Coordinates of C-alpha atoms in Angstrom, one line a residue:
M25 CA 93.6 107.7 63.1
I26 CA 92.2 105.9 66.2
S27 CA 88.8 106.8 67.6
F28 CA 89.0 107.5 71.3
H29 CA 86.0 107.0 73.6
P30 CA 85.9 109.1 76.8
R31 CA 83.3 106.9 78.3
R32 CA 85.9 104.2 78.9
H33 CA 87.2 106.3 81.7
Q34 CA 84.2 105.1 83.6
F35 CA 83.7 101.8 85.2
A36 CA 81.9 99.6 82.6
S37 CA 79.7 97.5 84.9
C38 CA 78.0 100.5 86.5
A39 CA 74.5 101.2 85.2
C40 CA 74.9 104.9 85.5
C41 CA 77.9 104.7 83.2
Q42 CA 75.7 103.2 80.6
S43 CA 73.1 105.9 80.7
T44 CA 75.0 109.1 81.6
G45 CA 77.7 110.8 79.6
L46 CA 79.3 114.1 78.8
S47 CA 77.7 116.0 76.0
R48 CA 79.5 116.5 72.7
R49 CA 79.5 120.3 73.5
Q50 CA 81.4 119.6 76.8
L51 CA 83.9 117.4 75.0
V52 CA 84.8 120.0 72.4
C53 CA 84.8 123.0 74.6
G54 CA 88.5 122.7 75.2
A55 CA 89.2 122.7 71.5
V56 CA 86.9 125.7 71.0
A57 CA 88.7 127.6 73.8
I58 CA 92.1 126.9 72.1
G59 CA 90.7 128.2 68.8
A60 CA 89.3 131.3 70.5
A61 CA 92.7 132.0 72.0
A62 CA 94.0 132.8 68.5
V63 CA 92.0 136.1 68.5
L64 CA 93.0 137.2 72.0
P65 CA 95.8 139.7 72.7
A66 CA 99.3 138.2 72.7
A67 CA 100.4 136.6 76.0
P68 CA 103.1 138.4 78.0
A69 CA 106.7 137.7 76.9
A70 CA 107.4 135.6 80.0
A71 CA 104.4 133.3 79.3
R72 CA 105.4 133.0 75.6
E73 CA 108.9 131.9 76.6
R74 CA 107.7 129.5 79.3
V75 CA 108.5 125.8 78.7
L76 CA 105.6 123.4 79.3
I77 CA 106.0 119.7 80.0
D78 CA 102.8 117.7 80.3
T79 CA 103.3 114.9 82.8
H80 CA 99.7 113.5 82.4
H81 CA 99.4 112.7 78.7
H82 CA 97.6 109.6 77.6
F83 CA 98.1 107.5 74.4
Y84 CA 96.1 104.7 72.8
P85 CA 97.8 102.1 70.6
P86 CA 95.6 100.4 68.0
E87 CA 95.7 97.0 69.7
Y88 CA 94.7 98.6 73.0
Q89 CA 91.9 100.5 71.4
K90 CA 90.5 97.3 69.8
L91 CA 90.5 95.4 73.0
W92 CA 88.8 98.3 74.7
L93 CA 86.0 98.3 72.1
D94 CA 85.6 94.5 72.4
W95 CA 85.5 94.8 76.2
E96 CA 82.7 97.2 76.0
D97 CA 80.8 95.3 73.3
Q98 CA 80.9 92.1 75.5
R99 CA 79.3 94.1 78.3
K100 CA 76.7 95.6 75.8
I101 CA 77.8 99.1 76.7
P102 CA 76.8 101.6 74.1
H103 CA 79.7 103.4 72.5
F104 CA 79.8 107.1 73.2
A105 CA 78.5 109.1 70.3
G106 CA 80.8 112.2 70.7
Q107 CA 84.1 110.6 69.9
V108 CA 87.4 112.3 70.4
A109 CA 89.9 111.4 67.7
W110 CA 93.4 110.4 68.8
S111 CA 96.5 109.8 66.7
K112 CA 100.2 110.4 67.0
A113 CA 100.0 113.2 64.4
K114 CA 97.0 114.9 66.2
A115 CA 98.8 114.7 69.6
I116 CA 101.8 116.6 68.2
E117 CA 99.5 119.1 66.4
D118 CA 97.6 119.7 69.7
M119 CA 100.8 120.0 71.7
D120 CA 102.2 122.6 69.3
E121 CA 99.0 124.6 69.4
A122 CA 99.0 124.6 73.2
G123 CA 102.8 125.2 73.6
I124 CA 103.6 121.8 75.1
R125 CA 107.2 120.9 74.4
V126 CA 107.0 117.4 75.9
G127 CA 104.2 115.0 76.7
V128 CA 105.0 112.2 79.1
L129 CA 103.0 109.3 77.8
S130 CA 101.0 106.9 80.0
I131 CA 98.1 104.4 79.7
A132 CA 96.0 104.7 82.8
S133 CA 92.3 104.3 82.3
T134 CA 89.8 101.8 83.5
P135 CA 90.5 98.9 83.2
G136 CA 94.2 99.4 82.5
V137 CA 95.7 96.5 80.5
W138 CA 93.4 93.9 82.1
F139 CA 90.4 93.4 79.9
N140 CA 89.8 90.1 81.7
L141 CA 93.1 88.8 80.3
D142 CA 95.2 86.2 82.0
A143 CA 98.6 87.3 83.4
E144 CA 100.5 86.3 80.2
K145 CA 98.3 88.2 77.8
A146 CA 98.1 91.2 80.1
S147 CA 101.9 91.3 80.3
R148 CA 102.1 91.0 76.5
L149 CA 99.7 93.9 76.1
A150 CA 101.7 96.0 78.5
R151 CA 104.8 95.2 76.4
D152 CA 103.1 96.2 73.2
C153 CA 101.9 99.5 74.7
N154 CA 105.4 100.3 75.9
D155 CA 106.9 99.5 72.5
F156 CA 104.4 101.7 70.8
A157 CA 105.2 104.6 73.1
A158 CA 108.9 104.0 72.7
A159 CA 108.5 104.2 68.9
M160 CA 106.8 107.6 69.3
M161 CA 109.8 108.8 71.3
R162 CA 112.2 107.6 68.6
D163 CA 110.1 109.0 65.8
H164 CA 109.7 112.4 67.4
P165 CA 112.9 113.1 69.4
G166 CA 112.4 115.5 72.3
R167 CA 108.6 115.5 72.1
F168 CA 107.6 112.6 74.3
G169 CA 108.6 110.8 77.5
L170 CA 107.2 107.6 78.9
F171 CA 105.8 106.3 82.1
A172 CA 105.8 102.6 81.1
T173 CA 102.8 100.5 82.0
L174 CA 102.8 97.2 84.0
S175 CA 100.2 94.5 84.3
M176 CA 100.9 93.9 88.0
L177 CA 99.1 90.5 87.7
D178 CA 102.2 88.4 88.0
V179 CA 105.3 89.5 90.0
D180 CA 107.9 87.7 87.9
R181 CA 106.5 89.1 84.6
T182 CA 106.1 92.5 86.1
L183 CA 109.7 92.6 87.3
K184 CA 110.8 91.6 83.8
E185 CA 108.8 94.4 82.2
I186 CA 110.4 96.9 84.7
E187 CA 113.8 95.7 83.5
Y188 CA 112.8 95.9 79.8
A189 CA 111.1 99.3 80.1
L190 CA 113.8 101.1 82.1
D191 CA 116.9 99.4 80.7
T192 CA 116.0 98.7 77.0
L193 CA 113.3 101.3 76.2
K194 CA 114.8 103.9 78.5
A195 CA 111.4 104.9 79.9
D196 CA 111.4 107.9 82.2
G197 CA 109.5 106.0 84.9
I198 CA 106.6 103.6 85.6
G199 CA 102.9 104.4 85.3
L200 CA 100.6 102.5 87.6
Q201 CA 96.9 102.4 88.5
T202 CA 95.7 103.2 92.0
N203 CA 94.4 99.7 92.4
Y204 CA 94.6 96.3 90.7
G205 CA 91.7 93.9 91.4
D206 CA 90.8 95.9 94.5
K207 CA 94.3 95.7 95.8
W208 CA 95.6 99.2 96.4
L209 CA 99.3 99.9 96.1
G210 CA 100.1 99.4 99.7
H211 CA 99.0 95.7 99.5
A212 CA 101.7 93.2 100.4
A213 CA 101.4 91.5 97.1
F214 CA 103.1 94.4 95.4
T215 CA 106.1 94.6 97.8
P216 CA 108.6 92.9 95.4
V217 CA 107.6 95.3 92.6
F218 CA 108.1 98.4 94.7
D219 CA 111.3 97.0 96.3
E220 CA 112.7 96.9 92.8
L221 CA 111.5 100.3 91.8
N222 CA 112.9 101.7 95.0
R223 CA 116.3 100.1 94.2
R224 CA 116.2 101.9 90.9
N225 CA 115.2 105.3 92.3
A226 CA 112.3 105.2 89.9
V227 CA 109.7 107.8 89.2
V228 CA 106.3 106.2 89.8
Y229 CA 103.3 108.0 88.3
V230 CA 100.0 106.9 89.7
H231 CA 96.7 107.4 87.9
P232 CA 93.3 106.7 89.5
L233 CA 90.5 104.5 88.2
V234 CA 87.1 103.4 89.5
A235 CA 87.5 100.4 91.7
S236 CA 85.1 97.6 91.1
C237 CA 84.1 97.6 94.7
C238 CA 82.8 101.2 94.5
A239 CA 81.3 101.8 91.1
Q240 CA 77.8 101.6 92.4
L241 CA 78.3 104.3 95.1
S242 CA 77.8 107.3 92.8
V243 CA 74.8 109.4 93.5
G244 CA 73.6 110.1 90.0
A245 CA 76.9 111.1 88.5
F246 CA 78.9 108.6 86.6
P247 CA 81.6 107.1 88.8
A248 CA 84.6 108.9 87.2
V249 CA 83.4 112.1 88.7
I250 CA 83.5 111.1 92.3
E251 CA 85.2 107.7 92.6
V252 CA 88.3 108.5 90.5
P253 CA 89.6 111.2 92.8
H254 CA 88.7 109.2 95.9
D255 CA 90.7 106.3 94.7
T256 CA 93.9 108.4 94.6
T257 CA 93.3 109.1 98.3
R258 CA 92.7 105.4 99.0
T259 CA 95.9 104.3 97.4
I260 CA 98.0 107.1 99.1
T261 CA 96.5 106.1 102.4
S262 CA 97.2 102.4 101.8
L263 CA 100.8 103.3 101.0
L264 CA 101.0 105.3 104.2
L265 CA 99.4 102.9 106.7
S266 CA 101.1 99.8 105.2
G267 CA 104.5 101.4 105.8
G268 CA 105.1 101.6 102.0
L269 CA 106.0 105.3 102.0
A270 CA 108.4 104.7 104.8
R271 CA 110.0 101.6 103.2
W272 CA 110.4 103.0 99.6
R273 CA 112.1 106.3 100.3
N274 CA 113.9 106.3 96.9
I275 CA 110.8 106.2 94.8
N276 CA 109.7 109.6 93.4
W277 CA 105.9 109.4 93.6
L278 CA 103.7 111.5 91.3
F279 CA 100.0 111.4 91.8
S280 CA 97.3 112.6 89.4
H281 CA 94.6 115.3 89.7
A282 CA 96.2 117.3 92.5
G283 CA 96.1 114.2 94.7
G284 CA 92.4 113.7 94.2
T285 CA 90.7 114.3 97.6
M286 CA 93.9 114.0 99.5
P287 CA 94.4 117.8 100.1
M288 CA 91.0 117.9 101.8
M289 CA 91.4 114.6 103.7
A290 CA 95.0 114.9 104.9
G291 CA 94.1 116.7 108.1
R292 CA 91.5 114.1 108.9
I293 CA 93.8 111.2 108.3
E294 CA 96.4 112.9 110.5
S295 CA 93.9 113.4 113.3
F296 CA 93.3 109.7 113.5
Y297 CA 96.8 108.3 113.0
A298 CA 99.2 111.0 114.1
R299 CA 100.1 109.3 117.3
S300 CA 101.2 105.8 117.9
G301 CA 100.7 104.0 121.2
G302 CA 99.5 107.1 122.9
T303 CA 102.8 108.9 122.6
S304 CA 103.6 112.2 120.8
A305 CA 106.2 110.4 118.6
A306 CA 105.6 110.0 114.9
P307 CA 104.2 106.6 114.0
A308 CA 106.7 104.1 112.5
F309 CA 104.9 104.2 109.2
A310 CA 105.4 108.0 108.9
P311 CA 109.0 108.9 109.9
E312 CA 108.4 112.6 109.0
G313 CA 105.0 112.7 110.5
I314 CA 101.8 112.1 108.5
M315 CA 101.7 115.6 106.9
G316 CA 105.4 115.3 106.2
E317 CA 104.9 112.1 104.3
F318 CA 102.2 113.7 102.2
R319 CA 104.4 116.7 101.5
R320 CA 107.1 114.4 100.2
L321 CA 104.9 113.3 97.3
N322 CA 104.4 115.0 93.9
Y323 CA 101.1 115.9 92.4
D324 CA 100.0 117.0 88.9
T325 CA 97.4 119.7 88.1
A326 CA 95.4 117.7 85.5
N327 CA 91.8 118.8 85.5
S328 CA 92.3 120.3 88.9
T329 CA 92.9 124.0 88.1
S330 CA 89.9 125.4 89.9
A331 CA 90.8 128.0 92.6
A332 CA 89.6 125.7 95.4
A333 CA 91.5 122.7 94.3
I334 CA 94.8 124.6 93.8
A335 CA 94.4 126.4 97.1
A336 CA 94.0 123.1 98.9
L337 CA 97.0 121.6 97.2
R338 CA 99.1 124.7 97.9
E339 CA 98.3 124.3 101.6
L340 CA 99.4 120.7 101.5
V341 CA 102.6 120.9 99.5
P342 CA 105.1 123.5 98.3
V343 CA 105.1 124.6 94.7
S344 CA 108.2 122.5 94.1
R345 CA 106.0 119.4 94.4
I346 CA 103.5 120.3 91.7
T347 CA 103.8 119.4 88.0
Y348 CA 101.8 120.5 85.0
G349 CA 99.4 117.9 83.7
S350 CA 96.5 118.0 81.2
D351 CA 94.8 114.6 81.2
Y352 CA 94.9 114.8 77.3
P353 CA 92.8 113.8 75.4
Y354 CA 90.1 113.8 78.0
F355 CA 90.7 117.5 78.6
A356 CA 92.4 120.4 76.8
L357 CA 96.1 120.7 76.8
D358 CA 96.2 124.4 77.6
Q359 CA 95.3 124.5 81.3
M360 CA 98.2 126.8 82.2
T361 CA 96.0 129.8 81.4
K362 CA 93.9 128.9 84.4
L363 CA 96.9 128.5 86.7
E364 CA 98.0 132.0 85.6
Q365 CA 94.9 133.4 87.2
L366 CA 95.5 131.8 90.6
G367 CA 98.1 134.0 92.2
F368 CA 101.3 132.2 91.2
D369 CA 104.3 134.4 90.4
E370 CA 106.3 133.7 87.2
S371 CA 108.9 131.7 89.0
D372 CA 106.2 129.4 90.4
L373 CA 104.6 129.1 87.0
R374 CA 107.9 128.1 85.4
A375 CA 108.5 125.5 88.1
I376 CA 105.1 124.0 87.6
G377 CA 105.3 124.3 83.9
S378 CA 108.5 122.4 83.5
G379 CA 111.1 122.9 86.2
N380 CA 109.6 120.4 88.7
A381 CA 109.2 117.8 85.9
C382 CA 112.8 118.2 85.0
R383 CA 113.8 117.7 88.6
L384 CA 112.0 114.4 88.5
I385 CA 113.2 113.5 85.0
P386 CA 116.5 115.3 84.3
R387 CA 116.5 114.0 80.7
L388 CA 113.7 116.4 79.9
T389 CA 115.8 119.5 80.8
P390 CA 116.0 121.8 77.8

């Protein structure tokens, strides 16, 4: 069994990350809630029959875990006392308990597969992580999907990993970070990568992390609380303004955490950039208008099931653009119970629970 440290979700160089952390009580509350559910009245038949696919499901190969520990040790960052255990067996056990049929695996936490590695070593680590996930898929047919990770440090190596992941491992898509070395996804350096993913009609899942530029900006909270959701907004905006969303129309984008702060910021972004050259025509970088471009994207619900967050997301996109996500093992798998309380009808819940994921990844269709 691999010990998993939630603190690594924070930016390591930030002083507040070294002194502030979640309590053990907070970390286990999800498990307690799941245990308590066993004594509650049985769920309605429709809910019991609902299929759930978790599109935001993290995994941690042993080599990755060791490098992460060493990376923290080198920075003299104390290890978090309240550890959350992760293993392949425990992931399946937790999925069964929460009614998750499929977990789509991804590695997407600060600092990704970098660890101050050179391009060759980072690419090798990405390959090892993808092979580990592919073995989970083979060993447990029908239980896991894969958003394969890329190092993005070297274009040629990255293109080779795309070919290997999609053609050999049969990954369901590609999992990326919101930024790489303070280059957000709309940066010109990544154009060859996205041109290839666009050619392949790939699903591209994007997970935020704390950018090194902004880790010190938090106001008493550790950076993952505020900077992580903001970084999703930064990278979507970079893709919009750079023309990336207009150029790569065949990519099926999936963004984490209900789009971060994008549902609240979309109107403000539109108010500044809706017109080009003083005309009423849509700008060239937004063929369907700025709000139309945001509505073409897909968003998961991971750790974003509060009434306010879901209300904002539903104003931005139709239900058909929302997938169920958990952010396991940071948060409990069974977050569908919260969505059930927010006014969705059963057809909407089925679409969010699995239907929309199956549209993006037809292989997962029961």
